[in-house]
Short mmCIF file of C-alpha atoms in Angstrom, two decimals:
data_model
loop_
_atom_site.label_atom_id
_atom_site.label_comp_id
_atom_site.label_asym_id
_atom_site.label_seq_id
_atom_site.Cartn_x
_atom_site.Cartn_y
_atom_site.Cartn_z
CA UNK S 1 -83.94 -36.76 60.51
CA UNK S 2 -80.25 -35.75 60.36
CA UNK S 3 -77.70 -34.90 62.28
CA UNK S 4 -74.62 -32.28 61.61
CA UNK S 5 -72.07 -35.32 62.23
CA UNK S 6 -74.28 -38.75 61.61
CA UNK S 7 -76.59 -38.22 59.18
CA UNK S 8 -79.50 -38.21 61.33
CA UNK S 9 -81.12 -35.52 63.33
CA UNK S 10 -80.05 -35.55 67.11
CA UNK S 11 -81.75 -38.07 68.92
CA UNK S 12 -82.88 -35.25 71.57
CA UNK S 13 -84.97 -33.28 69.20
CA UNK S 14 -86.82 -37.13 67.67
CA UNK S 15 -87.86 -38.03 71.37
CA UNK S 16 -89.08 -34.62 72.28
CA UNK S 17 -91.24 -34.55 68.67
CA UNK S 18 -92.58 -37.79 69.38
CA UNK S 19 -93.87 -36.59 72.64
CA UNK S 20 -95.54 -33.70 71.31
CA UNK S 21 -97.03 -35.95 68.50
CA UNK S 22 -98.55 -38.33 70.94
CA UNK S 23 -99.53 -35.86 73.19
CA UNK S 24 -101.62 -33.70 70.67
CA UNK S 25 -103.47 -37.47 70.10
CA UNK S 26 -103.48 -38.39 73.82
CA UNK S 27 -104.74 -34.88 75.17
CA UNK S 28 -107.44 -34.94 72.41
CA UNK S 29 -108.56 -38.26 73.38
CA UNK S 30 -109.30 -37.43 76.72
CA UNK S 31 -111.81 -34.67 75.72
CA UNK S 32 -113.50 -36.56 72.46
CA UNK S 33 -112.75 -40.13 71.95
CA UNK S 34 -114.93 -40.34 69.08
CA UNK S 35 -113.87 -37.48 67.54
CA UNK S 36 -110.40 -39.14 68.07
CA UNK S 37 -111.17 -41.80 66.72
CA UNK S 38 -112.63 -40.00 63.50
CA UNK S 39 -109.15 -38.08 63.18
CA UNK S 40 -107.14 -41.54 63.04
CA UNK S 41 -108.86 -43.08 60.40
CA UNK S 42 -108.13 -39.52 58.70
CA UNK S 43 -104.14 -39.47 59.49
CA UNK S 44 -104.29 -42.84 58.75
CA UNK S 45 -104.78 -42.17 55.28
CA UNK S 46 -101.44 -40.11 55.43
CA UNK S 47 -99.17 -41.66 57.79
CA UNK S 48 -98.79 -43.63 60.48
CA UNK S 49 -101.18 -43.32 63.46
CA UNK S 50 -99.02 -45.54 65.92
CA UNK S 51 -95.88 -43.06 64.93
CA UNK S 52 -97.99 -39.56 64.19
CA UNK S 53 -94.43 -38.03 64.24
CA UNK S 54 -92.85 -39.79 61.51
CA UNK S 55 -94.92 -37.09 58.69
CA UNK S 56 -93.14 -34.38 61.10
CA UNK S 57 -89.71 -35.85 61.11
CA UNK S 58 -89.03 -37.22 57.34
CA UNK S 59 -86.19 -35.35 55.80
CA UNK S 60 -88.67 -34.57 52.80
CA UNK S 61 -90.99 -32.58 55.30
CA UNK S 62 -91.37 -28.88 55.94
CA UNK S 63 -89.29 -28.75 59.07
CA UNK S 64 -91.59 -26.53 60.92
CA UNK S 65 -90.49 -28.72 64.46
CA UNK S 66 -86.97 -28.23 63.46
CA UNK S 67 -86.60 -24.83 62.80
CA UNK S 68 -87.47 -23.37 66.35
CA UNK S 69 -85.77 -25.55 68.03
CA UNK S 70 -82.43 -24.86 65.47
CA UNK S 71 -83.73 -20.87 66.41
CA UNK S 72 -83.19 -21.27 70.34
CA UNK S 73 -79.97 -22.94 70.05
CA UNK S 74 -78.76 -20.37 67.92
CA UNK S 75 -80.19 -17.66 70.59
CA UNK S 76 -79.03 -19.07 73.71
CA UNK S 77 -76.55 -22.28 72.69
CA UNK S 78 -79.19 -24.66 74.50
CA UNK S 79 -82.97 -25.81 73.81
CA UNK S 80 -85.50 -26.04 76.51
CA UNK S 81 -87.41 -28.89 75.88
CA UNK S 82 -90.53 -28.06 77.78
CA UNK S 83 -90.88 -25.23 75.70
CA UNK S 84 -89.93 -27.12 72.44
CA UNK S 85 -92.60 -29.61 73.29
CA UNK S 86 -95.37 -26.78 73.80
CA UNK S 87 -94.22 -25.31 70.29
CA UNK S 88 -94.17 -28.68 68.66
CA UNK S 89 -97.66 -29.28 70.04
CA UNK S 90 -99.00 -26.11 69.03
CA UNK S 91 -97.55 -26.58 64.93
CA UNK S 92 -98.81 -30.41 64.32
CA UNK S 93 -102.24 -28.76 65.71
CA UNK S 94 -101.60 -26.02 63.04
CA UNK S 95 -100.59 -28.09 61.01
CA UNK S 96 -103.68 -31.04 61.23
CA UNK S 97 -106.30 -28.17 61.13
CA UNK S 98 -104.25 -26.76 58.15
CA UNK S 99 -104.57 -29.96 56.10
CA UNK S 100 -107.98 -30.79 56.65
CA UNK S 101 -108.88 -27.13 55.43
CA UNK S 102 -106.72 -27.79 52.24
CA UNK S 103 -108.75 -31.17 51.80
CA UNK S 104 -111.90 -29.26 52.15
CA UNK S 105 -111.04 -26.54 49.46
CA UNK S 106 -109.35 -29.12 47.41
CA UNK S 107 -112.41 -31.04 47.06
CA UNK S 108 -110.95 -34.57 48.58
CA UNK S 109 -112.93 -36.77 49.72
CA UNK S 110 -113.47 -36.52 53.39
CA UNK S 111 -115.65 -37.95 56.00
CA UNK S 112 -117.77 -35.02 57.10
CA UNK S 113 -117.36 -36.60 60.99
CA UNK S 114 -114.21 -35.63 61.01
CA UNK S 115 -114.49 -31.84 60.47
CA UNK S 116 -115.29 -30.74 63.48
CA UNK S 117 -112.00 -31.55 64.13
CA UNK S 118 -110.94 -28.00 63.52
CA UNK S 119 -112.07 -26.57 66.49
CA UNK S 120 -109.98 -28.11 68.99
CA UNK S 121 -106.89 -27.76 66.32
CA UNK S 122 -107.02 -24.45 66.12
CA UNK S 123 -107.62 -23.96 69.75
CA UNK S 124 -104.51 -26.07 70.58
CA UNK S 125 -102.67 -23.88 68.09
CA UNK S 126 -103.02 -20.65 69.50
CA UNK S 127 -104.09 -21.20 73.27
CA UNK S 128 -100.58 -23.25 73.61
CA UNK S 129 -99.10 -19.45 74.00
CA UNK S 130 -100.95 -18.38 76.74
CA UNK S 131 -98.75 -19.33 78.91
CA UNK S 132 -95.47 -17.61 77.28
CA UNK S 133 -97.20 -14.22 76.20
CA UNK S 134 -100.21 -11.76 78.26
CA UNK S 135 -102.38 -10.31 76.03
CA UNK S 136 -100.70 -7.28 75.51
CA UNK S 137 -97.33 -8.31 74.43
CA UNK S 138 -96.11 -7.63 70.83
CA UNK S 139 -95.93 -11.93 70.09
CA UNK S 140 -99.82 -11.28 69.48
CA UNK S 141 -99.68 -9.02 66.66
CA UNK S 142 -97.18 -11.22 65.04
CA UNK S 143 -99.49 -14.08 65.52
CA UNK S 144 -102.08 -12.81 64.18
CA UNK S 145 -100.35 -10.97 60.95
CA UNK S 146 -99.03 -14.26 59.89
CA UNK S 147 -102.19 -16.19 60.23
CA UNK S 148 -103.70 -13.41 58.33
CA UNK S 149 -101.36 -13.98 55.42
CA UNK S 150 -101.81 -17.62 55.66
CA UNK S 151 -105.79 -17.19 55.30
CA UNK S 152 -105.52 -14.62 52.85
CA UNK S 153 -103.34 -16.28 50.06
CA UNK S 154 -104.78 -19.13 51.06
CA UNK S 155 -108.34 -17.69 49.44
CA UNK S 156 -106.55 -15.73 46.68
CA UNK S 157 -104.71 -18.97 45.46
CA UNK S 158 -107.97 -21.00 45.33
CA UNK S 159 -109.14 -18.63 42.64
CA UNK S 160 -106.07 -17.82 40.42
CA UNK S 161 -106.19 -19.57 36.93
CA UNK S 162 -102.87 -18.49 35.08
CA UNK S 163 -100.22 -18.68 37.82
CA UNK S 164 -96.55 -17.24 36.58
CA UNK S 165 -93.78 -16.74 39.43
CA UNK S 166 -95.33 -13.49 40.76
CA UNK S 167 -98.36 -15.05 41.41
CA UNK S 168 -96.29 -18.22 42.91
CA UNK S 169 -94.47 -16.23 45.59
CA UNK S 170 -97.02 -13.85 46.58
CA UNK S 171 -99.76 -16.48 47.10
CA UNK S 172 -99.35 -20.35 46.56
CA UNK S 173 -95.84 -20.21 48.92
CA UNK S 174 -97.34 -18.21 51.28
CA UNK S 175 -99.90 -20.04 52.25
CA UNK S 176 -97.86 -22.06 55.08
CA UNK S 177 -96.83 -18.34 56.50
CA UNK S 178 -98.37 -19.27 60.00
CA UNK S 179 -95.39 -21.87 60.23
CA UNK S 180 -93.57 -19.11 61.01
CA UNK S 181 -95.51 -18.41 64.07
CA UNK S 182 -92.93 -20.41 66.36
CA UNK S 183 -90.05 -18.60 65.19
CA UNK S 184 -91.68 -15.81 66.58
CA UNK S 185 -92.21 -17.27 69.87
CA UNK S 186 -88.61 -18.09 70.18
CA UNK S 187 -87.56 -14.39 69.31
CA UNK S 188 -89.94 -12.66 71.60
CA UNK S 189 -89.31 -15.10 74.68
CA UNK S 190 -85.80 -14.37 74.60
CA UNK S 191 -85.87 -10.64 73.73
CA UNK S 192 -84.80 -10.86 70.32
CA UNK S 193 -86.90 -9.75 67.92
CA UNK S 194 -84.34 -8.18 65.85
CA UNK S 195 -83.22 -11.28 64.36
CA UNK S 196 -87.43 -12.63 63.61
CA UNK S 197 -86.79 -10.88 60.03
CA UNK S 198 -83.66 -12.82 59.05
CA UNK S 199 -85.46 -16.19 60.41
CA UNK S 200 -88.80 -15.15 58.86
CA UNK S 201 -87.55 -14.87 55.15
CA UNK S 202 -85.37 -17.97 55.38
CA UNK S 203 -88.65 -19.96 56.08
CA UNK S 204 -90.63 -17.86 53.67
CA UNK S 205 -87.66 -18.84 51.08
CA UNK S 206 -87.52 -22.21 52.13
CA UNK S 207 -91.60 -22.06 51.65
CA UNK S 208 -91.36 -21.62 48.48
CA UNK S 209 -88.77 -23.81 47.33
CA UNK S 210 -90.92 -26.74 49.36
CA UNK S 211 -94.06 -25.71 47.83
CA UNK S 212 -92.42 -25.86 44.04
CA UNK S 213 -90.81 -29.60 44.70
CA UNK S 214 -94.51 -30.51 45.83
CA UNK S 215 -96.12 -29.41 42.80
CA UNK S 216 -92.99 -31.34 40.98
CA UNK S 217 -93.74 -34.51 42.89
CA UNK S 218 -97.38 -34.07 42.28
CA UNK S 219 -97.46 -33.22 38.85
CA UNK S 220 -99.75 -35.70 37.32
CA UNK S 221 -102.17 -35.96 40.29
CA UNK S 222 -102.59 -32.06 39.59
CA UNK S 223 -102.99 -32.46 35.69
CA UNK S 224 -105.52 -35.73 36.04
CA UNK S 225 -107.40 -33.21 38.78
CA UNK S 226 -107.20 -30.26 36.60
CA UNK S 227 -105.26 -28.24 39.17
CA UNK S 228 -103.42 -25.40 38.29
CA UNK S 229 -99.73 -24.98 39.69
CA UNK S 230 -97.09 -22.47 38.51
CA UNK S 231 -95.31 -25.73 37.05
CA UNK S 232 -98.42 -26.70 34.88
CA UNK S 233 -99.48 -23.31 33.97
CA UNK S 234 -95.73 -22.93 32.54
CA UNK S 235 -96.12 -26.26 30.96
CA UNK S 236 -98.88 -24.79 29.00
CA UNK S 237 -97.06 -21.63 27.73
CA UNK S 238 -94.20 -23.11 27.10
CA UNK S 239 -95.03 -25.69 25.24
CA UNK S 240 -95.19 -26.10 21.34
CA UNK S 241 -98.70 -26.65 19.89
CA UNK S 242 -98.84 -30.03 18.77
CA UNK S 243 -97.16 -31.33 22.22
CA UNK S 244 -98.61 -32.85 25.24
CA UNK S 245 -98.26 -30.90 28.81
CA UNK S 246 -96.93 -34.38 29.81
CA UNK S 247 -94.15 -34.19 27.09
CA UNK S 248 -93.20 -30.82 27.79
CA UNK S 249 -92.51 -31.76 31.52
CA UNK S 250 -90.20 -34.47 30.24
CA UNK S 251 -88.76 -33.00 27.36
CA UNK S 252 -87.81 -30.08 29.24
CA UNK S 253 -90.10 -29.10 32.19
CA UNK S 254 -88.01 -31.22 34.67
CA UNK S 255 -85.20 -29.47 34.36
CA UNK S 256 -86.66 -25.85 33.89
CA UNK S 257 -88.16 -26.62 37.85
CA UNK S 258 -84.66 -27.95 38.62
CA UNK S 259 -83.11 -24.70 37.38
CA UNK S 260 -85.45 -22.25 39.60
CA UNK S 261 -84.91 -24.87 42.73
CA UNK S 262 -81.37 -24.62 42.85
CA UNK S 263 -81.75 -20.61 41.95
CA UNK S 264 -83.57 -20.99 45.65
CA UNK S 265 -81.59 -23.18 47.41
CA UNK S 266 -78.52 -21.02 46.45
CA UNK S 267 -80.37 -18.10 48.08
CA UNK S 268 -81.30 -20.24 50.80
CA UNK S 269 -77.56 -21.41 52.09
CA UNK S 270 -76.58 -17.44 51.98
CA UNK S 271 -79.19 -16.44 53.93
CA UNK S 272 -78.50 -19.64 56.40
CA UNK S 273 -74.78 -18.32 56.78
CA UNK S 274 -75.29 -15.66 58.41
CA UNK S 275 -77.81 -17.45 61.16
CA UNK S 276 -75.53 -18.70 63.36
CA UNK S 277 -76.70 -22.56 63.15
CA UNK S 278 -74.65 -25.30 61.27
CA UNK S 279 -77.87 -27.63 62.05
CA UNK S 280 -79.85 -25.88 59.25
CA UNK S 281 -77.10 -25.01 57.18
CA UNK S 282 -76.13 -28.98 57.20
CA UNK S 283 -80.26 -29.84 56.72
CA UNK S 284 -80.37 -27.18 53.49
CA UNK S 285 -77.37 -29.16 52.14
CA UNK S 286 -79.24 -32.84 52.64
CA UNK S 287 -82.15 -31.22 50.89
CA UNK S 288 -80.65 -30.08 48.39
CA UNK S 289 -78.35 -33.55 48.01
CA UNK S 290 -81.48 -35.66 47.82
CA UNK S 291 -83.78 -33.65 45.54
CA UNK S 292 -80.92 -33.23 43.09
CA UNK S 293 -80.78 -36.73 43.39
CA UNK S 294 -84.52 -37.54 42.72
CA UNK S 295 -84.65 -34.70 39.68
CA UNK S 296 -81.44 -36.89 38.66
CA UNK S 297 -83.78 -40.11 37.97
CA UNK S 298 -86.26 -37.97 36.53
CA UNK S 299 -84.39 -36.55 33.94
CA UNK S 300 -83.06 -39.91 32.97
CA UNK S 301 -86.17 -41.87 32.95
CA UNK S 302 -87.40 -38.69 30.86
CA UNK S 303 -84.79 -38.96 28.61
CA UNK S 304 -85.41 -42.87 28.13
CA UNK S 305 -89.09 -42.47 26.98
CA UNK S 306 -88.39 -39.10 24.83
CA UNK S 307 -88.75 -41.54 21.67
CA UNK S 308 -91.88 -42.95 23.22
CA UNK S 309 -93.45 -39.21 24.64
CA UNK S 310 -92.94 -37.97 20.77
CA UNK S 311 -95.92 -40.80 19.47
CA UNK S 312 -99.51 -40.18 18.75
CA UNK S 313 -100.35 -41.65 21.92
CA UNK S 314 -99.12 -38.90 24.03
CA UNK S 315 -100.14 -36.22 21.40
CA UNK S 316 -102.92 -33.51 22.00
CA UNK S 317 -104.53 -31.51 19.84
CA UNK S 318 -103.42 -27.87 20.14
#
């Protein structure tokens, strides 16, 4: 990860996530060993068990660790790691018992021993704030809201067929709304509630310009699949009638993506301005360095095979 002056993301933040990773794997392990065991073959297939925090610390990652902790600084000009450590615990929970539910809904194949596994990830996820918030304090309706909204759009994007950008913002980015969850914490442990909003829309924002540079990256696993996306759906209205989907994302739909991105990120580095943290306003500008850089290369390799994309072979009838 990076830092404001270095490049990298301060050293202080890495060890305390790759505590919190090992921990979530360690604690587990205690309890269920073979259930543990079941879950590692399953991260396995998405990272690297021996460094679980790597997938929560690559620049290309939904900083859902970073945020909180960029949040408290900005709050109180320090970071308490204990707490940071309880948070990060609590989101890589949320996060593992997230994934496996999008596996399940997405159809992937998954070993069936392994989804039990979503008991004790949830647990970890919520029961983590027991010990910051009673039962009766405001943190709870939060909490629940925004897991609400998570579950919600979560159900309504599983059955939407023609997705425009209406359709995009109010359910496909929201479904990672419980990510927001920490920033909450952070707010209501140190009285401030009042700024939750301002933090809360940034990550929404930040959401949804993630969520549209997945479905870029994953383009063609999503059209083999028959997935629909925003990006694919568009694909098909935009394109002419004797061209290929494929051919319309390289003839134009890379840059049409690249267009609404940057409209985002733009949006995103206002809103980040007024936050009072020069960590995220320096991560927004890596992010948006490197994926103009990546959308770079794909425009020129797209412009390479235009001659190629225009033959029979990559025709379809209309």
């Amino acid at each position: 990860m990076r830092n404001l002056k270095s490049g990298v993301w301060e050293p202080e933040l890495l060890r305390t996530a790759e505590r919190a990773a090992e921990r979530v794997l360690v604690d587990l392990g205690k309890q269920s060993p073979k259930l543990t065991e079941k879950i590692c073959a399953w991260l396995a297939l998405r990272g690297s068990v021996s460094q679980p925090s790597d997938y929560f610390t690559h620049l290309q990652s939904l900083p859902i660790l970073a945020l909180p902790w960029w949040l408290e600084r900005a709050i109180v000009n320090q970071v308490d790691t204990d707490f940071q450590t309880d948070l990060m615990c609590s989101s890589i929970s949320g996060y593992y018992f997230s994934r496996m539910l999008d596996d399940l809904m997405d159809g992937h194949e998954l070993d069936l021993s392994v989804v039990p596994a979503l008991y004790p990830f949830y647990s970890r996820f919520q029961s983590t704030y027991f010990k910051y918030f009673n039962s009766s304090d405001p943190f709870w309706e939060v909490f629940g809201r925004l897991s609400m909204i998570s579950a919600e759009t979560a159900t309504v994007d599983a059955t939407l067929v023609d997705i425009a950008e209406t359709e995009f913002v109010q359910f496909a980015a929201q479904k990672t709304a419980a990510g927001a969850i920490p920033l909450a914490a952070v707010c209501f442990r140190y009285g401030r509630p009042d700024i939750l909003e301002l933090w809360g829309d940034l990550y929404a924002l930040f959401g949804r310009w993630h969520q549209m540079r997945d479905d870029l990256n994953d383009w063609r696993s999503d059209y083999n699949a028959g997935n629909r996306t925003w990006f694919l759906c568009e694909a098909e209205r935009q394109r002419t009638k004797p061209e290929s989907i494929p051919a319309w994302i390289c003839r134009k739909g890379f840059k049409w993506a690249a267009d609404v991105m940057e409209r985002w990120m733009d949006e995103l580095i206002i809103k980040s301005l007024d936050l009072d943290s020069p960590e995220l306003v320096a991560y927004l500008g890596e992010r948006r360095a490197s994926t103009n850089d990546q959308i770079g290369k794909l425009l020129r390799i797209a412009s390479s095979v235009d001659n190629l994309l225009e033959s029979d072979v990559f025709r379809q009838q209309a």
